[in-house]
Tab-separated table of C-alpha atoms and ligand atoms in Angstrom:
chain	number	residue	atom	x	y	z
A	790	MET	CA	12.644	6.748	2.993
A	791	ARG	CA	10.114	8.912	3.807
A	792	VAL	CA	8.415	8.633	7.371
A	793	ILE	CA	5.647	10.670	8.307
A	794	VAL	CA	4.511	10.281	11.864
A	795	GLU	CA	0.923	10.584	12.269
A	796	ARG	CA	-1.196	10.622	16.213
A	797	ASP	CA	-3.705	7.886	15.009
A	798	PHE	CA	-5.535	5.723	12.223
A	799	PRO	CA	-8.128	8.499	11.573
A	800	SER	CA	-4.851	10.497	10.210
A	801	VAL	CA	-2.461	8.003	8.631
A	802	SER	CA	-6.338	7.948	6.603
A	803	ARG	CA	-6.151	11.199	5.514
A	804	THR	CA	-2.581	12.242	5.081
A	805	ALA	CA	-2.509	8.881	2.779
A	806	ALA	CA	-5.741	10.055	1.174
A	807	ARG	CA	-4.476	13.582	0.122
A	808	PHE	CA	-1.381	12.028	-1.500
A	809	VAL	CA	-3.315	10.102	-3.710
A	810	ALA	CA	-5.472	12.508	-4.748
A	811	ARG	CA	-2.867	14.716	-5.669
A	812	LEU	CA	-1.454	12.697	-7.486
A	813	VAL	CA	-4.867	11.826	-9.119
A	814	ARG	CA	-5.320	15.888	-9.530
A	815	GLU	CA	-2.455	16.404	-10.923
A	816	ARG	CA	-2.635	13.554	-13.397
A	817	PRO	CA	-6.303	11.873	-13.793
A	818	THR	CA	-4.335	9.624	-16.262
A	819	SER	CA	-2.383	7.241	-13.345
A	820	VAL	CA	-1.895	4.038	-12.604
A	821	LEU	CA	-2.139	3.697	-8.496
A	822	GLY	CA	-1.168	0.267	-7.541
A	823	LEU	CA	-4.106	-0.844	-4.513
A	824	ALA	CA	-3.703	-2.904	-1.346
A	825	THR	CA	-6.533	-4.419	0.672
A	826	GLY	CA	-6.229	-5.468	4.246
A	827	SER	CA	-7.788	-3.229	7.393
A	828	THR	CA	-5.333	-0.817	7.333
A	829	PRO	CA	-5.741	1.685	3.696
A	830	LEU	CA	-9.716	0.872	4.606
A	831	GLY	CA	-9.559	4.339	6.278
A	832	MET	CA	-8.055	6.111	2.965
A	833	TYR	CA	-10.277	4.735	0.112
A	834	GLN	CA	-13.147	6.160	2.765
A	835	GLU	CA	-11.956	9.351	2.331
A	836	LEU	CA	-11.037	9.185	-1.128
A	837	ILE	CA	-15.072	8.422	-1.090
A	838	ARG	CA	-15.539	11.399	0.239
A	839	MET	CA	-12.641	13.605	-1.640
A	840	HIS	CA	-15.029	12.538	-4.931
A	841	ARG	CA	-18.385	12.734	-3.031
A	842	GLU	CA	-17.837	16.178	-2.182
A	843	GLU	CA	-14.676	17.547	-4.030
A	844	GLY	CA	-15.406	15.868	-7.203
A	845	LEU	CA	-12.184	13.516	-7.155
A	846	ASP	CA	-12.678	12.759	-10.341
A	847	PHE	CA	-11.179	8.772	-11.556
A	848	SER	CA	-12.710	7.879	-14.608
A	849	ARG	CA	-9.444	8.078	-16.252
A	850	ILE	CA	-7.470	5.814	-13.516
A	851	VAL	CA	-5.791	2.558	-13.770
A	852	THR	CA	-5.561	1.089	-11.189
A	853	PHE	CA	-4.086	-3.320	-10.120
A	854	ASN	CA	-3.934	-4.285	-6.889
A	855	LEU	CA	-0.987	-6.639	-4.836
A	856	ASP	CA	-2.890	-9.337	-4.491
A	857	GLU	CA	-5.640	-11.838	-4.826
A	858	TYR	CA	-5.934	-14.939	-2.951
A	859	VAL	CA	-5.927	-18.744	-5.023
A	860	GLY	CA	-9.073	-20.853	-5.314
A	861	LEU	CA	-12.001	-17.720	-4.602
A	862	ALA	CA	-13.567	-16.429	-7.548
A	863	PRO	CA	-14.071	-12.882	-7.457
A	864	THR	CA	-17.261	-12.953	-6.075
A	865	HIS	CA	-16.211	-14.805	-2.918
A	866	PRO	CA	-16.937	-12.751	0.075
A	867	GLN	CA	-12.981	-12.126	1.740
A	868	SER	CA	-11.803	-12.392	-2.124
A	869	TYR	CA	-9.909	-8.937	-2.962
A	870	ARG	CA	-11.932	-8.291	-6.087
A	871	ARG	CA	-14.737	-8.572	-3.942
A	872	PHE	CA	-12.863	-6.047	-1.171
A	873	MET	CA	-11.975	-3.520	-3.833
A	874	GLN	CA	-15.301	-3.365	-5.232
A	875	GLN	CA	-16.955	-3.143	-1.557
A	876	SER	CA	-14.188	-0.607	0.069
A	877	LEU	CA	-13.503	1.921	-2.443
A	878	PHE	CA	-14.225	0.811	-7.130
A	879	ASP	CA	-18.485	0.785	-6.280
A	880	HIS	CA	-18.469	3.845	-4.337
A	881	ILE	CA	-16.167	6.469	-7.301
A	882	ASN	CA	-16.424	6.812	-10.783
A	883	ILE	CA	-13.701	4.249	-11.989
A	884	ASP	CA	-14.283	2.534	-15.081
A	885	GLY	CA	-14.279	-1.131	-14.078
A	886	ARG	CA	-12.449	-1.980	-16.985
A	887	ASN	CA	-9.783	0.051	-15.703
A	888	THR	CA	-9.504	-2.258	-12.514
A	889	HIS	CA	-7.434	-5.356	-12.315
A	890	VAL	CA	-6.695	-7.822	-9.542
A	891	PRO	CA	-4.962	-10.503	-10.248
A	892	ASP	CA	-7.762	-13.800	-10.272
A	893	GLY	CA	-7.415	-16.211	-7.725
A	894	ARG	CA	-9.278	-18.832	-10.028
A	895	ALA	CA	-6.480	-18.969	-13.275
A	896	LEU	CA	-6.389	-21.998	-14.570
A	897	ASP	CA	-2.607	-21.336	-15.886
A	898	PHE	CA	-1.064	-19.006	-12.985
A	899	GLU	CA	1.962	-19.167	-15.108
A	900	ALA	CA	0.423	-17.710	-18.196
A	901	HIS	CA	-1.547	-15.025	-15.921
A	902	CYS	CA	1.148	-13.636	-14.166
A	903	GLU	CA	3.051	-13.160	-16.854
A	904	GLN	CA	0.050	-11.610	-18.187
A	905	TYR	CA	-0.824	-9.242	-15.243
A	906	GLU	CA	2.858	-7.834	-15.849
A	907	LYS	CA	2.625	-7.317	-18.939
A	908	LEU	CA	-0.643	-5.602	-18.311
A	909	ILE	CA	0.948	-2.997	-16.113
A	910	ASP	CA	3.825	-2.376	-18.477
A	911	GLU	CA	1.230	-1.665	-21.647
A	912	ALA	CA	-0.108	0.666	-19.208
A	913	GLY	CA	2.487	2.639	-18.551
A	914	GLY	CA	4.048	1.057	-15.084
A	915	ILE	CA	2.469	2.020	-11.993
A	916	ASP	CA	2.803	5.956	-10.447
A	917	LEU	CA	2.483	5.712	-7.086
A	918	GLN	CA	1.709	1.916	-4.473
A	919	VAL	CA	0.048	1.802	-1.693
A	920	LEU	CA	1.229	-0.936	0.790
A	921	GLY	CA	-0.053	-1.970	3.894
A	922	ILE	CA	2.167	-4.828	5.754
A	923	GLY	CA	2.164	-7.818	7.717
A	924	ALA	CA	3.502	-8.103	10.960
A	925	ASP	CA	5.870	-10.036	9.388
A	926	GLY	CA	7.339	-7.969	7.217
A	927	HIS	CA	6.049	-8.664	4.119
A	928	ILE	CA	4.435	-6.720	1.727
A	929	ALA	CA	1.477	-7.662	-0.385
A	930	PHE	CA	2.039	-11.747	-0.429
A	931	ASN	CA	5.786	-11.549	-0.194
A	932	GLU	CA	6.292	-13.510	2.493
A	933	PRO	CA	9.645	-14.339	4.680
A	934	GLY	CA	12.406	-15.133	2.033
A	935	SER	CA	11.125	-13.989	-1.042
A	936	SER	CA	13.079	-12.961	-3.773
A	937	LEU	CA	13.661	-8.907	-3.835
A	938	GLY	CA	13.519	-9.697	-7.227
A	939	SER	CA	10.684	-11.425	-7.320
A	940	ARG	CA	8.023	-10.933	-10.174
A	941	THR	CA	4.141	-11.571	-9.965
A	942	ARG	CA	4.109	-14.689	-9.347
A	943	LEU	CA	1.848	-17.799	-7.215
A	944	LYS	CA	2.832	-17.910	-3.127
A	945	SER	CA	2.299	-20.224	-0.312
A	946	LEU	CA	1.380	-18.428	2.512
A	947	THR	CA	3.056	-18.744	5.832
A	948	ALA	CA	1.511	-19.815	9.453
A	949	GLU	CA	1.873	-17.048	10.957
A	950	THR	CA	0.042	-14.465	7.702
A	951	LEU	CA	-2.856	-17.523	7.908
A	952	ARG	CA	-3.619	-17.119	11.196
A	953	ASP	CA	-3.357	-13.296	10.890
A	954	ASN	CA	-6.352	-13.468	7.909
A	955	ALA	CA	-8.144	-15.939	9.509
A	956	ARG	CA	-9.679	-13.188	11.279
A	957	PHE	CA	-11.350	-12.217	7.618
A	958	PHE	CA	-12.842	-16.275	7.081
A	959	GLY	CA	-14.681	-18.565	9.586
A	960	SER	CA	-11.670	-20.539	10.487
A	961	ILE	CA	-8.007	-20.864	9.972
A	962	GLU	CA	-9.040	-24.049	8.100
A	963	GLU	CA	-10.842	-21.506	5.300
A	964	VAL	CA	-8.090	-19.081	4.823
A	965	PRO	CA	-6.892	-20.475	1.248
A	966	ARG	CA	-2.789	-21.348	1.391
A	967	LEU	CA	-2.068	-19.767	-2.175
A	968	ALA	CA	-1.584	-16.458	-3.358
A	969	ILE	CA	-1.023	-14.706	-6.773
A	970	THR	CA	0.999	-12.009	-5.569
A	971	MET	CA	3.328	-8.793	-7.029
A	972	GLY	CA	6.755	-9.563	-6.554
A	973	VAL	CA	9.081	-7.452	-4.716
A	974	GLY	CA	10.977	-6.618	-7.458
A	975	THR	CA	7.483	-6.176	-9.492
A	976	ILE	CA	6.346	-3.634	-6.619
A	977	LEU	CA	10.027	-1.235	-6.761
A	978	GLU	CA	10.141	-0.203	-10.323
A	979	SER	CA	6.566	1.881	-9.232
A	980	ARG	CA	7.697	5.502	-9.457
A	981	GLN	CA	6.753	5.642	-6.070
A	982	CYS	CA	5.531	4.100	-2.893
A	983	LEU	CA	3.036	4.988	-0.194
A	984	LEU	CA	3.607	2.349	3.061
A	985	LEU	CA	0.778	2.788	5.761
A	986	ALA	CA	1.021	0.626	8.903
A	987	CYS	CA	-1.468	1.260	12.186
A	988	GLY	CA	-1.252	-0.133	15.368
A	989	GLN	CA	0.925	-1.928	17.614
A	990	ALA	CA	0.468	-4.929	16.173
A	991	LYS	CA	2.893	-3.790	13.105
A	992	ALA	CA	5.505	-2.139	16.001
A	993	ARG	CA	8.629	-4.517	14.969
A	994	ALA	CA	7.774	-4.676	11.150
A	995	ILE	CA	8.193	-1.171	10.554
A	996	LYS	CA	11.316	-1.070	13.294
A	997	GLU	CA	12.705	-3.836	10.848
A	998	THR	CA	11.343	-2.435	7.478
A	999	ILE	CA	12.585	1.257	7.949
A	1000	GLU	CA	15.383	1.058	10.222
A	1001	GLY	CA	17.160	-2.700	10.421
A	1002	PRO	CA	18.993	-4.578	7.397
A	1003	VAL	CA	17.501	-5.257	3.980
A	1004	THR	CA	16.835	-8.359	4.366
A	1005	ALA	CA	14.353	-11.001	2.346
A	1006	GLN	CA	13.159	-12.245	5.864
A	1007	ILE	CA	11.614	-8.718	5.899
A	1008	THR	CA	10.641	-7.964	2.101
A	1009	ALA	CA	9.570	-4.720	2.995
A	1010	SER	CA	12.416	-3.534	3.731
A	1011	ALA	CA	13.788	-3.582	0.406
A	1012	LEU	CA	11.751	-0.363	0.055
A	1013	GLN	CA	14.744	1.338	1.878
A	1014	LEU	CA	16.501	0.618	-2.142
A	1015	HIS	CA	13.630	3.002	-3.549
A	1016	ARG	CA	14.174	6.640	-4.026
A	1017	ASP	CA	10.398	7.320	-3.458
A	1018	VAL	CA	9.070	5.699	-0.565
A	1019	ILE	CA	6.650	7.820	1.784
A	1020	ALA	CA	6.146	5.511	5.231
A	1021	VAL	CA	2.709	7.233	7.195
A	1022	VAL	CA	2.944	5.672	10.036
A	1023	ASP	CA	0.593	5.879	13.340
A	1024	GLU	CA	2.519	6.421	17.009
A	1025	GLU	CA	1.625	2.874	18.299
A	1026	ALA	CA	3.312	1.882	14.398
A	1027	ALA	CA	6.179	3.647	15.171
A	1028	GLN	CA	7.313	3.155	18.931
A	1029	LEU	CA	10.203	1.423	18.379
A	1030	LEU	CA	11.305	3.315	15.821
A	1031	GLU	CA	14.686	5.143	17.055
A	1032	ARG	CA	15.145	8.535	14.998
A	1033	ARG	CA	11.362	9.416	15.525
A	1034	GLU	CA	12.157	12.880	16.775
A	1035	TYR	CA	14.755	13.349	13.358
A	1036	TYR	CA	11.707	12.001	11.124
A	1037	ARG	CA	9.976	14.499	13.080
A	1038	GLU	CA	11.889	17.476	12.413
A	1039	VAL	CA	12.531	16.884	8.450
A	1040	GLU	CA	8.550	17.179	8.293
A	1041	ARG	CA	8.843	20.367	10.351
A	1042	ALA	CA	11.518	21.551	7.424
A	1043	GLN	CA	9.350	19.829	4.733
A	1044	SER	CA	6.287	21.447	5.914
A	1045	LEU	CA	8.371	25.263	5.796
A	1046	LEU	CA	9.489	24.688	2.551
A	1047	GLU	CA	5.850	24.081	1.338
A	1048	ALA	CA	4.904	27.329	3.317
A	1049	GLY	CA	7.983	29.135	0.927
A	1050	GLU	CA	9.601	30.061	4.228
A	1051	ILE	CA	13.218	29.164	3.884
A	1052	SER	CA	14.280	31.741	6.026
A	1053	LYS	CA	13.473	30.220	8.883
A	1054	LEU	CA	15.366	26.881	8.170
A	1055	LEU	CA	18.741	28.875	7.315
A	1056	PRO	CA	21.135	29.808	9.464
A	1057	HIS	CA	20.809	33.464	11.736
A	1058	LYS	CA	23.138	36.140	11.083
A	1059	SER	CA	25.454	37.497	13.402
B	1481	GLP	C1	-2.659	-9.231	3.446
B	1481	GLP	C2	-2.191	-8.467	2.338
B	1481	GLP	C3	-1.303	-7.319	2.946
B	1481	GLP	C4	-1.796	-6.253	3.770
B	1481	GLP	C5	-1.505	-7.287	4.812
B	1481	GLP	C6	-1.651	-6.737	6.049
B	1481	GLP	O1	-1.477	-10.152	3.975
B	1481	GLP	N1	-1.698	-9.868	1.125
B	1481	GLP	O2	-1.552	-6.866	1.939
B	1481	GLP	O3	-0.598	-5.602	3.539
B	1481	GLP	O4	-2.395	-8.214	4.603
B	1481	GLP	O5	-3.459	-6.226	6.507
B	1481	GLP	P1	-4.062	-4.977	8.031
B	1481	GLP	O6	-3.728	-4.027	6.993
B	1481	GLP	O7	-5.281	-5.691	7.579
B	1481	GLP	O8	-2.995	-5.667	8.735
């Protein structure tokens, strides 16, 4: 896993946006997997800025969101569809027909989840999946104990997630108890993953995700099995990482390589 430690939320957001923008420029028909939550918000703002000021073109981009609360209409203020419209889609030139968020009001959940997987397949699979992380180490809504091979399905949220997400609702009682979420297996099939984490509350989850054992109790740890994951985290989220200095060293080497200065990395001749 490539680990990039940035100073704070704004620099995490800019770095993450650069990865997304590079792909959008290189392959204007890319399929992006998108996440909700407060963590990717700064990245979305930066992408909107790039669209407005640099002409970053989303007209042929296709998106699939990770998850949606069950029981909320797409227009509900806390639905993830509404979040995506307000935080990104309404401000860029994406074709609404190319944006997909699971439908929290689907009547036949099983059929809807199957159809969602099929749509991802038909689009050619996800090129880059953006991920946040829950304080308990979940990705999307794959709560601890989720099968690491799981597919898009209905999931009950844990008491911790309900508590964490209550801040967006009037009270904890208003937080939906169920969600439709891509599975860990679905996420692992994307070609590249971009994991973002900011703040002290995520430090334990990040430590276990990156340096702990692969376990269904921390579903993000399954990303260790993926061949192309970039974790962009701020200092606070990185504070428990034991190999922080090594990750920085790798990034310094990476920058030299990108600048064509490989000679600086070779042993000195005596
Ligand atoms: C929810 C979402 C996750 C997200 C997590 C963290 O559980 N389903 O996709 O990663 O919240 O959210 P935040 O970025 O607000 O901390």
